[in-house]
Backbone as JSON Lines, residues from 0, in Angstrom:
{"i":0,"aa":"X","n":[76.59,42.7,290.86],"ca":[76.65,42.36,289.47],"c":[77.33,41.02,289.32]}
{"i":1,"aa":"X","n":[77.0,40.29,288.45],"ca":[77.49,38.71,288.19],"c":[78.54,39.22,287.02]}
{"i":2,"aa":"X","n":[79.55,38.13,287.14],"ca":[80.35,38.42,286.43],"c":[80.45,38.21,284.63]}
{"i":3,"aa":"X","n":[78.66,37.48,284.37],"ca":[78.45,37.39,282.9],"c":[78.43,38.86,282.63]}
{"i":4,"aa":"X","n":[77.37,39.5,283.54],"ca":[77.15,40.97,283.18],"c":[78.02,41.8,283.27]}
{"i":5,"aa":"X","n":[79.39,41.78,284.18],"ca":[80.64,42.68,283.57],"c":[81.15,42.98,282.58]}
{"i":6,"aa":"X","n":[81.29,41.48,282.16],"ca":[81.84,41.26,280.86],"c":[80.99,41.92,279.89]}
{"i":7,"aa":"X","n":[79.61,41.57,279.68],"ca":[78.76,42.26,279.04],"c":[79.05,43.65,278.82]}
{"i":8,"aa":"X","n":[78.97,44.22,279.88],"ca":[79.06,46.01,280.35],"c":[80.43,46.46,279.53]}
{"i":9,"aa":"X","n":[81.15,45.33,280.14],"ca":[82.81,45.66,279.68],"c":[82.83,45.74,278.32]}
{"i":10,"aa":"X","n":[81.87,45.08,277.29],"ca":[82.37,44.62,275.72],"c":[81.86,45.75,275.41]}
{"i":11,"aa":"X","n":[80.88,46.19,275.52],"ca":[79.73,47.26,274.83],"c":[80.61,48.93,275.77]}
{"i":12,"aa":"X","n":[80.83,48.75,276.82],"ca":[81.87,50.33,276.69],"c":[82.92,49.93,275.77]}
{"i":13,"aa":"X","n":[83.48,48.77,275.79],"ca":[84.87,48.69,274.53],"c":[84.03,49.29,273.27]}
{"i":14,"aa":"X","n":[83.17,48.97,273.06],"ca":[82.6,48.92,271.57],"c":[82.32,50.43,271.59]}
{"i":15,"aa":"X","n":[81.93,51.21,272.24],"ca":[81.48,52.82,272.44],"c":[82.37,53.58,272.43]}
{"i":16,"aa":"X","n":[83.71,52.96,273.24],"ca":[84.7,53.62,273.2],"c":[85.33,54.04,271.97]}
{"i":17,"aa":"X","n":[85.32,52.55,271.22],"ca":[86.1,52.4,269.64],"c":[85.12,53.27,268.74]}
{"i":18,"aa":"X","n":[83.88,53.23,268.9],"ca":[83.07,53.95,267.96],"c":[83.37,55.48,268.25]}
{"i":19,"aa":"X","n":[83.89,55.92,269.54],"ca":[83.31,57.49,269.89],"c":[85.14,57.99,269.23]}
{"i":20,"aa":"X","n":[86.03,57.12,269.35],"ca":[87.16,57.26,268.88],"c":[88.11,57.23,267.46]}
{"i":21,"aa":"X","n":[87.33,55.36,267.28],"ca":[87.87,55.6,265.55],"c":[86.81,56.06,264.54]}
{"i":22,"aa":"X","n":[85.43,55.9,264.54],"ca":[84.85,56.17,263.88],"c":[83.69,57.46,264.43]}
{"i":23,"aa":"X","n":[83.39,58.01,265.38],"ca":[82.66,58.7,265.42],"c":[83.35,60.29,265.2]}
{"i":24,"aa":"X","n":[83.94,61.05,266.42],"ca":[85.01,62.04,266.49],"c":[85.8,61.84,266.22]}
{"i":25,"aa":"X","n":[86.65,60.73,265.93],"ca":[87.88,60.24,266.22],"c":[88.79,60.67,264.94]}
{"i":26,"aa":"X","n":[89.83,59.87,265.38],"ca":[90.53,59.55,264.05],"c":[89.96,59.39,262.65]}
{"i":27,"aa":"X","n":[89.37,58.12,262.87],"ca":[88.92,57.67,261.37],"c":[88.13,58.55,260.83]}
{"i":28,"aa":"X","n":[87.27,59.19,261.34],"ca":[86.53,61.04,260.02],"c":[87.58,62.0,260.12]}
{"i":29,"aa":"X","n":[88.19,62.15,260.82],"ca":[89.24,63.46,260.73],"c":[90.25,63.12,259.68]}
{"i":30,"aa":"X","n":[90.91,61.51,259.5],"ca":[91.79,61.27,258.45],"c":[91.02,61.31,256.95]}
{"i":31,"aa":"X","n":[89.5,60.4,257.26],"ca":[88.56,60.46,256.32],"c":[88.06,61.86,255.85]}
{"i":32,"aa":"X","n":[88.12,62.77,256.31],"ca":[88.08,63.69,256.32],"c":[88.6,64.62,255.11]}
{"i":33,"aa":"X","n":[90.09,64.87,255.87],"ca":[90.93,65.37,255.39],"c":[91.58,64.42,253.67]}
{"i":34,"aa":"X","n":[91.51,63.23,253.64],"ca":[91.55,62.09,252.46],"c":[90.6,62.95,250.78]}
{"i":35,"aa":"X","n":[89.18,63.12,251.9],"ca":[88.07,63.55,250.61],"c":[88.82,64.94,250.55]}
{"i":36,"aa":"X","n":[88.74,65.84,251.5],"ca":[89.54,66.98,250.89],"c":[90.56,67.09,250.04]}
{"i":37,"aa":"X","n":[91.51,66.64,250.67],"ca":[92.66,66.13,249.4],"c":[92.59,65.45,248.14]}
{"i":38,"aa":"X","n":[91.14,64.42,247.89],"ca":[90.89,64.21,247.12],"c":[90.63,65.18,246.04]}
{"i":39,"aa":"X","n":[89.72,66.05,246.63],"ca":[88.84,67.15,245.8],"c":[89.69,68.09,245.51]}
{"i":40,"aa":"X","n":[90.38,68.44,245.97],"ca":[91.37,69.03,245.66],"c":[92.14,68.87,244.58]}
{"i":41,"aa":"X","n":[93.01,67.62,244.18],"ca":[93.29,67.13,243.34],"c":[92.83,67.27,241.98]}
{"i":42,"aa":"X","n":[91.33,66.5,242.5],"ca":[90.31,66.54,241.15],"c":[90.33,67.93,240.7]}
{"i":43,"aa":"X","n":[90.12,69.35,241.63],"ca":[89.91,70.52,240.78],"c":[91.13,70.56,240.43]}
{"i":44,"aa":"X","n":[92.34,70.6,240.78],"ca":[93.51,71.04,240.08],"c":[94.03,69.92,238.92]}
{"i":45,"aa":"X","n":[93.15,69.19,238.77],"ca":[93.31,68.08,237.44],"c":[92.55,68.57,236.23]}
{"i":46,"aa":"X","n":[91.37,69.47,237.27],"ca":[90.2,69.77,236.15],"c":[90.81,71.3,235.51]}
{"i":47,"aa":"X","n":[91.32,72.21,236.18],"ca":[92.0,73.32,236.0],"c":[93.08,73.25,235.21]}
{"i":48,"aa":"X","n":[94.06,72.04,235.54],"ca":[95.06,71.93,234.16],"c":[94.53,71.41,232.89]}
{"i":49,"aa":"X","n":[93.24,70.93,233.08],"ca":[92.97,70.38,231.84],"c":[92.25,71.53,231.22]}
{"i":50,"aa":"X","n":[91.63,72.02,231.93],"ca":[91.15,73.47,231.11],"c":[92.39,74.51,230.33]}
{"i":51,"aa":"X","n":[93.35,74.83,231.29],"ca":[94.47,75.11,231.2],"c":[94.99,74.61,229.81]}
{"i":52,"aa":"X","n":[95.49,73.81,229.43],"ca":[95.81,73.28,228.66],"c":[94.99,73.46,226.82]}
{"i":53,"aa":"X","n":[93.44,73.04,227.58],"ca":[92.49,73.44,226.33],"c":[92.93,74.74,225.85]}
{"i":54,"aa":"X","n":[92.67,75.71,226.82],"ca":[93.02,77.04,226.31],"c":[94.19,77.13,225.58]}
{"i":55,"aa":"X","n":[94.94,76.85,226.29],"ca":[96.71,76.76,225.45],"c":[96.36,76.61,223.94]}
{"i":56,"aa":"X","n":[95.67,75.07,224.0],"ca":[95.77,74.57,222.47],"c":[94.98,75.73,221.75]}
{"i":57,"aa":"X","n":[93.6,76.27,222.42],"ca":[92.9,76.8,221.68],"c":[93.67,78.09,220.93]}
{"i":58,"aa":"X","n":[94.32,78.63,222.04],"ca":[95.41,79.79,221.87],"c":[95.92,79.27,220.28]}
{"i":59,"aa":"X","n":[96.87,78.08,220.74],"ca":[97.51,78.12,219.41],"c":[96.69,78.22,218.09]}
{"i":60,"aa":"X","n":[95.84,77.2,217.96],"ca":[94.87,76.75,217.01],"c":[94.52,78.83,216.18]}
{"i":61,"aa":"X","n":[94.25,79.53,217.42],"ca":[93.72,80.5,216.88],"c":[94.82,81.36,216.17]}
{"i":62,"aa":"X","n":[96.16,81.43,216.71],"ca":[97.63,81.67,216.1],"c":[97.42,81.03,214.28]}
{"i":63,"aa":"X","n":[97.63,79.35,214.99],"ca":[97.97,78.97,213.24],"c":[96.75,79.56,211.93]}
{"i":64,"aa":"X","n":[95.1,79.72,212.76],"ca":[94.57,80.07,211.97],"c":[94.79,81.45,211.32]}
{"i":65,"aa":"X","n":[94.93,82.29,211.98],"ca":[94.89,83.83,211.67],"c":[96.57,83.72,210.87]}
{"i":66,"aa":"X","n":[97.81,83.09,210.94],"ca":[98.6,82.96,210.06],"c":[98.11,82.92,208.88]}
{"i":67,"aa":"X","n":[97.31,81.37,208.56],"ca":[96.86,80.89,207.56],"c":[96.26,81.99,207.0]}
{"i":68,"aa":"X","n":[95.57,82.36,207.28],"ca":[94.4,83.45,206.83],"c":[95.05,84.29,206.48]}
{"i":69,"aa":"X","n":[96.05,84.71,207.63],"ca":[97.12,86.15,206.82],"c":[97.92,85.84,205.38]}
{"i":70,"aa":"X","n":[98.28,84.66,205.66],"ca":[99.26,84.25,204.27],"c":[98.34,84.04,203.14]}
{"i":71,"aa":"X","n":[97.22,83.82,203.14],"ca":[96.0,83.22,202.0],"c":[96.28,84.21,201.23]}
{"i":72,"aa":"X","n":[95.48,85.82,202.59],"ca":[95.25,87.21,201.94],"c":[96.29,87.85,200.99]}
{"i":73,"aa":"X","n":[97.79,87.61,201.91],"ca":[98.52,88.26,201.1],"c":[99.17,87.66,199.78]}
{"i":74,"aa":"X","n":[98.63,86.05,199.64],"ca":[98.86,85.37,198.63],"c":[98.34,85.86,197.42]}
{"i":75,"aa":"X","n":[97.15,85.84,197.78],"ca":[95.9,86.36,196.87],"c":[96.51,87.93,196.42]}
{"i":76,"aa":"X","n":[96.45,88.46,197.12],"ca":[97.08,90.8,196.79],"c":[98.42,90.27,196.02]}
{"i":77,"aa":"X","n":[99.34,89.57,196.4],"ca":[100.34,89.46,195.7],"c":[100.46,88.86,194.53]}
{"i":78,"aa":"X","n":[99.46,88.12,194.51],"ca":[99.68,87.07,192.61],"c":[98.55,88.19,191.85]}
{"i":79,"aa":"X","n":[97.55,88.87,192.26],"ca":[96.89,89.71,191.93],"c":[97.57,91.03,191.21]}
{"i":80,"aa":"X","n":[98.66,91.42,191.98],"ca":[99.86,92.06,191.56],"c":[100.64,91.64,190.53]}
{"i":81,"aa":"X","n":[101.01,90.4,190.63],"ca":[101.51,90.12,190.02],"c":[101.14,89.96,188.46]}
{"i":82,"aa":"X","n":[99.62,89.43,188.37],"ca":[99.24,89.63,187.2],"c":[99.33,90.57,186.63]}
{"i":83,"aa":"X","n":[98.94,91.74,187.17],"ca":[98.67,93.44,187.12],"c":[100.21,93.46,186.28]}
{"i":84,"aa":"X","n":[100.89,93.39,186.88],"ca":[102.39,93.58,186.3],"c":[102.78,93.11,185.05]}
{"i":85,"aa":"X","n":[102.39,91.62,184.95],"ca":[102.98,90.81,183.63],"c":[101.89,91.42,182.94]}
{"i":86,"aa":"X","n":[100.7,91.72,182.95],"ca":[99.7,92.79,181.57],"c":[100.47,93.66,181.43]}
{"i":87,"aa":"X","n":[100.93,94.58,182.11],"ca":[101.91,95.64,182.2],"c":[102.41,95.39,181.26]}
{"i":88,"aa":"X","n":[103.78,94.79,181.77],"ca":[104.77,95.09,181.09],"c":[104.73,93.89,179.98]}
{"i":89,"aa":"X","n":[103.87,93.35,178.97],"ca":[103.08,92.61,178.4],"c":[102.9,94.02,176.97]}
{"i":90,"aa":"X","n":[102.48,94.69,177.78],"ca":[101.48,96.08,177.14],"c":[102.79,96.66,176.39]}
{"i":91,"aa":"X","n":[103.47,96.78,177.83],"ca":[104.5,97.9,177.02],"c":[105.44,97.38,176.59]}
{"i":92,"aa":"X","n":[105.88,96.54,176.84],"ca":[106.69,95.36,175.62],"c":[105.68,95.61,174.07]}
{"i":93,"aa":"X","n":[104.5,95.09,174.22],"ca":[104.12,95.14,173.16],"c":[104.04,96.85,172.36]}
{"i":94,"aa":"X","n":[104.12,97.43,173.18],"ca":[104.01,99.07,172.85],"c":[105.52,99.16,171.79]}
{"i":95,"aa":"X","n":[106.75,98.6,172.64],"ca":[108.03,99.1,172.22],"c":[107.9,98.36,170.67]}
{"i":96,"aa":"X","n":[107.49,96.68,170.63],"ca":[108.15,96.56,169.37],"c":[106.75,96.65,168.58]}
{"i":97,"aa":"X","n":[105.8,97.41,168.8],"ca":[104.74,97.19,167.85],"c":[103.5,96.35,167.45]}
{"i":98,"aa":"X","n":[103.6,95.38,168.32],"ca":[102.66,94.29,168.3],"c":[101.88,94.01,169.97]}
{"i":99,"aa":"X","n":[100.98,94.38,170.12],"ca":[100.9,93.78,171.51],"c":[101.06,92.63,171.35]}
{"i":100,"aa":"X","n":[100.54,91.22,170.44],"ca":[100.42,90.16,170.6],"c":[101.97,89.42,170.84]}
{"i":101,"aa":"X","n":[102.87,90.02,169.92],"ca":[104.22,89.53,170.18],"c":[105.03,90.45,172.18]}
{"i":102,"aa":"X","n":[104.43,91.25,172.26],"ca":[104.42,91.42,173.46],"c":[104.3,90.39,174.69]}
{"i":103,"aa":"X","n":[102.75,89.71,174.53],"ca":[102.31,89.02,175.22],"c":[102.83,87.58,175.19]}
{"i":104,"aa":"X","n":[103.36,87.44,173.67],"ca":[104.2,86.18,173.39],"c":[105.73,86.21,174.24]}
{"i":105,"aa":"X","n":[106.1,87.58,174.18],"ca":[107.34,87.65,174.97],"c":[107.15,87.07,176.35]}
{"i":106,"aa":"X","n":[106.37,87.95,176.93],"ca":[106.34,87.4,178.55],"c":[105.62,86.15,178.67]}
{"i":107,"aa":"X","n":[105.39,85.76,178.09],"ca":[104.58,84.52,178.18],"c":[105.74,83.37,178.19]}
{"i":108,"aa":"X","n":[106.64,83.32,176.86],"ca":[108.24,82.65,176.66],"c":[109.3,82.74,178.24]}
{"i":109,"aa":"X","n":[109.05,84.22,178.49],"ca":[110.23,84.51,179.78],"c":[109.51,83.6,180.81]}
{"i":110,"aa":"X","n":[108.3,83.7,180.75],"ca":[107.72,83.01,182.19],"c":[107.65,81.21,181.87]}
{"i":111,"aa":"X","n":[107.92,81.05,180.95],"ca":[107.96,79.65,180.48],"c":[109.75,79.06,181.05]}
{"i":112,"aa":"X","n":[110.36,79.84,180.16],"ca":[112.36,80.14,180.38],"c":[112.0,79.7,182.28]}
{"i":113,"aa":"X","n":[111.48,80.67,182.82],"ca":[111.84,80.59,184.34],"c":[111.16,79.34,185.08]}
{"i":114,"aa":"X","n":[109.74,78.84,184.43],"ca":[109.25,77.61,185.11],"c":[110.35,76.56,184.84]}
{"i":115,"aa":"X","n":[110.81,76.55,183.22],"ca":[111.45,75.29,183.11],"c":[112.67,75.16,183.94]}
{"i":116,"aa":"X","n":[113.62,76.46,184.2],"ca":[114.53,76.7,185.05],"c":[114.29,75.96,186.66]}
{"i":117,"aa":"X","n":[113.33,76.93,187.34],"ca":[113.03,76.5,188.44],"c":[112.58,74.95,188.71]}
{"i":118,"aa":"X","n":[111.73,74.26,187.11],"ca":[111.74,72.77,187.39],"c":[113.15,71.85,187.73]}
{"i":119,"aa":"X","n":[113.92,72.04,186.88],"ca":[115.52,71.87,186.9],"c":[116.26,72.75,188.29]}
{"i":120,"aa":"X","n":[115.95,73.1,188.63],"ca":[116.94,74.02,189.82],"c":[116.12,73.05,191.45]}
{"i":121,"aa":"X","n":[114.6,72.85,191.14],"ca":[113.78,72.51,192.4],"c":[114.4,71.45,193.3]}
{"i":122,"aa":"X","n":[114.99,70.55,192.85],"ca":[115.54,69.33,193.85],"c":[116.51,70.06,195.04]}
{"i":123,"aa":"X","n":[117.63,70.79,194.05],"ca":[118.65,71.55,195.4],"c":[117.77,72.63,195.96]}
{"i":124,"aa":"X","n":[116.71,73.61,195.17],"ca":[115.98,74.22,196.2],"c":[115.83,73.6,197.31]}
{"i":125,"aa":"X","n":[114.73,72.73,197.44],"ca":[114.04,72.17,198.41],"c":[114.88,71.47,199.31]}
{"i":126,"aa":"X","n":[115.71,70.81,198.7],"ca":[117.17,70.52,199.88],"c":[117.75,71.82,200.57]}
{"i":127,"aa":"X","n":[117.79,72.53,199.98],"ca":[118.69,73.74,200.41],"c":[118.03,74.6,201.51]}
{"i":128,"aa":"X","n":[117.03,75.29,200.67],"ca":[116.4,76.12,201.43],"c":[115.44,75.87,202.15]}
{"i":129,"aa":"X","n":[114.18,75.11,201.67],"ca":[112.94,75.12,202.22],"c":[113.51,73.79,203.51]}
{"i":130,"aa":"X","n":[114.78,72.93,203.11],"ca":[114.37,72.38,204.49],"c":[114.87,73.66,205.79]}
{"i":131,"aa":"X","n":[116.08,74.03,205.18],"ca":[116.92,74.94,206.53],"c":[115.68,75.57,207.16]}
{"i":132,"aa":"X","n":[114.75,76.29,205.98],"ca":[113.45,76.65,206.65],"c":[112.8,76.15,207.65]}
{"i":133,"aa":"X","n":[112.61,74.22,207.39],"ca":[111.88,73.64,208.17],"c":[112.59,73.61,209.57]}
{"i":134,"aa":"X","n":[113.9,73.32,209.64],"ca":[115.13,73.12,211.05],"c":[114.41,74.39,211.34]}
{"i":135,"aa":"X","n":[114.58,75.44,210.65],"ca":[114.25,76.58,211.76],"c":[113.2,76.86,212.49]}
{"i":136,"aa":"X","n":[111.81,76.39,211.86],"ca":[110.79,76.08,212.34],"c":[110.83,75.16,213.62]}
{"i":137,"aa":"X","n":[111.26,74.11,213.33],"ca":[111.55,72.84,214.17],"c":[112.48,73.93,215.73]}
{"i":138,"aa":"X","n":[113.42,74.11,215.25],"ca":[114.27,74.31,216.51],"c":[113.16,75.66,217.09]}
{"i":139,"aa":"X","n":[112.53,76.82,216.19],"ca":[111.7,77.69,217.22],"c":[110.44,76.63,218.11]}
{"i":140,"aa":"X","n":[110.1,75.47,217.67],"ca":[109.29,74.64,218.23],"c":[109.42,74.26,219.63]}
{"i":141,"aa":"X","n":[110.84,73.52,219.93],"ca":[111.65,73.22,220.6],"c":[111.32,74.19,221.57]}
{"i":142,"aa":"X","n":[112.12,75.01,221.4],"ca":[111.85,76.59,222.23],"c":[110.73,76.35,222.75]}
{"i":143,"aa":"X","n":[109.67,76.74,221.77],"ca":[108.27,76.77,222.78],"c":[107.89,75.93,223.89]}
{"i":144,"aa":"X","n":[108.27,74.35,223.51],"ca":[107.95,73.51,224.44],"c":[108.99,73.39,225.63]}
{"i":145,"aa":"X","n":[110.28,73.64,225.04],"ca":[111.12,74.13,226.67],"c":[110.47,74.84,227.52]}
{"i":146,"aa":"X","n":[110.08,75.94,227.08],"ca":[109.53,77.45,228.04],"c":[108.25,76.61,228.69]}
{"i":147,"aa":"X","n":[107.72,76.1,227.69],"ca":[106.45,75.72,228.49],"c":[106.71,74.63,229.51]}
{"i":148,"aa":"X","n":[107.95,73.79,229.37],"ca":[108.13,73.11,230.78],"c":[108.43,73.66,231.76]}
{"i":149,"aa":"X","n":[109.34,74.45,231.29],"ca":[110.24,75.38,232.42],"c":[108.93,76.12,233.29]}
{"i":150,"aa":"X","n":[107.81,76.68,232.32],"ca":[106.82,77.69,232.93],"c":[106.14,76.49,234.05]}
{"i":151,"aa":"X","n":[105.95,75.64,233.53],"ca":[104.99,74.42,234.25],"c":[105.82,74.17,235.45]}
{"i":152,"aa":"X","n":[107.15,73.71,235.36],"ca":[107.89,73.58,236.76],"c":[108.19,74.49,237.94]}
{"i":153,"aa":"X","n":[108.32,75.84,237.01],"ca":[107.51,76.66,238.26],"c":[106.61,77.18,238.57]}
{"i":154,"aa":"X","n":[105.31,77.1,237.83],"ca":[104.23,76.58,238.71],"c":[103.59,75.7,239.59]}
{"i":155,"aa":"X","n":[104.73,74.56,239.15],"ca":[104.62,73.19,239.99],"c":[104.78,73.06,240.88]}
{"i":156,"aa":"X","n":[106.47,74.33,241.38],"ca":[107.24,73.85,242.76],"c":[106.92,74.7,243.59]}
{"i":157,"aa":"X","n":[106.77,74.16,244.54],"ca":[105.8,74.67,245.76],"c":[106.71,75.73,246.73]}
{"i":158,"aa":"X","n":[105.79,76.84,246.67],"ca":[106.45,77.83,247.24],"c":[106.85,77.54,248.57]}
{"i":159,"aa":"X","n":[108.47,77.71,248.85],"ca":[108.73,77.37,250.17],"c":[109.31,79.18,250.68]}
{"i":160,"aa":"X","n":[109.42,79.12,251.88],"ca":[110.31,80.5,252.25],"c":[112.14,80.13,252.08]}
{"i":161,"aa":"X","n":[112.34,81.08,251.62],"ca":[114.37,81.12,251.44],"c":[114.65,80.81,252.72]}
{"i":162,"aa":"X","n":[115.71,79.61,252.85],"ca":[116.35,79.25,254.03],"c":[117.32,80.23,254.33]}
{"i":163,"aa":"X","n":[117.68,80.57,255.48],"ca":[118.77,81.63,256.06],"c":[120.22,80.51,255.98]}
{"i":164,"aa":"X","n":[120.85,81.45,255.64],"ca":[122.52,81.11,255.73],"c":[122.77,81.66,256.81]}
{"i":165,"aa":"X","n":[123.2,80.25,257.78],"ca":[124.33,80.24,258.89],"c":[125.44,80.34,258.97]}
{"i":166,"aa":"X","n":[125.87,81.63,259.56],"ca":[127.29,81.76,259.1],"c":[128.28,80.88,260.09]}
């Protein structure tokens, strides 16, 4: 053999070697490999929290609705009542002094007495009560989204086994 053609021989096993090593069996698909796995991986557990999450919201969404809906209903039965009542006692007011119409004038005056009241009283209401209401709302909020970190961080942290204490 001449020594152009060693060299020759020599470059092309280098080149077979590197192919059968980094890129064929080798390294480079086994890291490549394992890279797309880990990739995909990722992606489903990106796609799973995001589903995750949908649900959550949907969860809530279906909470605030069925509230809403509950409070509408019992809005509605209760002022329904309520009418029922002021005819009532409308009636029998008007029964006691003789007039239904001055009856109906009565409760009609009392319920006037109490709007104008409650217009005049509404500023410290709504300071008073309906916000403490809102803090309380607010701080059960709080709550929820603590728990839900707390729940998320340990789902997050990766199960290891309890280390032994050396005594």
């Amino acid at each position: 053999m001449t020594e152009k053609s060693k060299h020759i021989k020599t470059a092309s096993t280098r080149d077979a070697d590197n192919t059968n090593t980094e890129f064929g069996n080798g390294k480079f698909d086994r890291i490549s490999g394992q890279t797309k796995g880990l990739v995909d991986d990722v992606k489903e557990w990106v796609d799973l929290r995001l589903k995750l999450v949908q649900l959550d919201l949907e969860d809530r969404i279906d909470v605030i609705a069925n509230q809403a809906i509950l409070t509408v209903i019992v809005a509605f039965i209760g002022g329904t009542s309520g009418i029922f009542a002021l005819f009532a006692a409308a009636f029998g007011l008007g029964q006691l002094i003789g007039n239904t119409a001055l009856g109906f004038l009565s409760i009609s005056g009392l319920l006037a007495l109490i709007t104008f009241v409650m217009h005049k009283v509404r500023p410290k209401f709504i300071n008073n009560v309906l916000l403490s209401v809102a803090r309380k709302g607010e701080s059960v909020a709080e709550e929820d989204v603590k728990l839900q970190i707390e729940s998320d961080k340990q789902a997050l942290k990766p199960q290891l086994p309890e280390a032994k204490q050396v005594a």
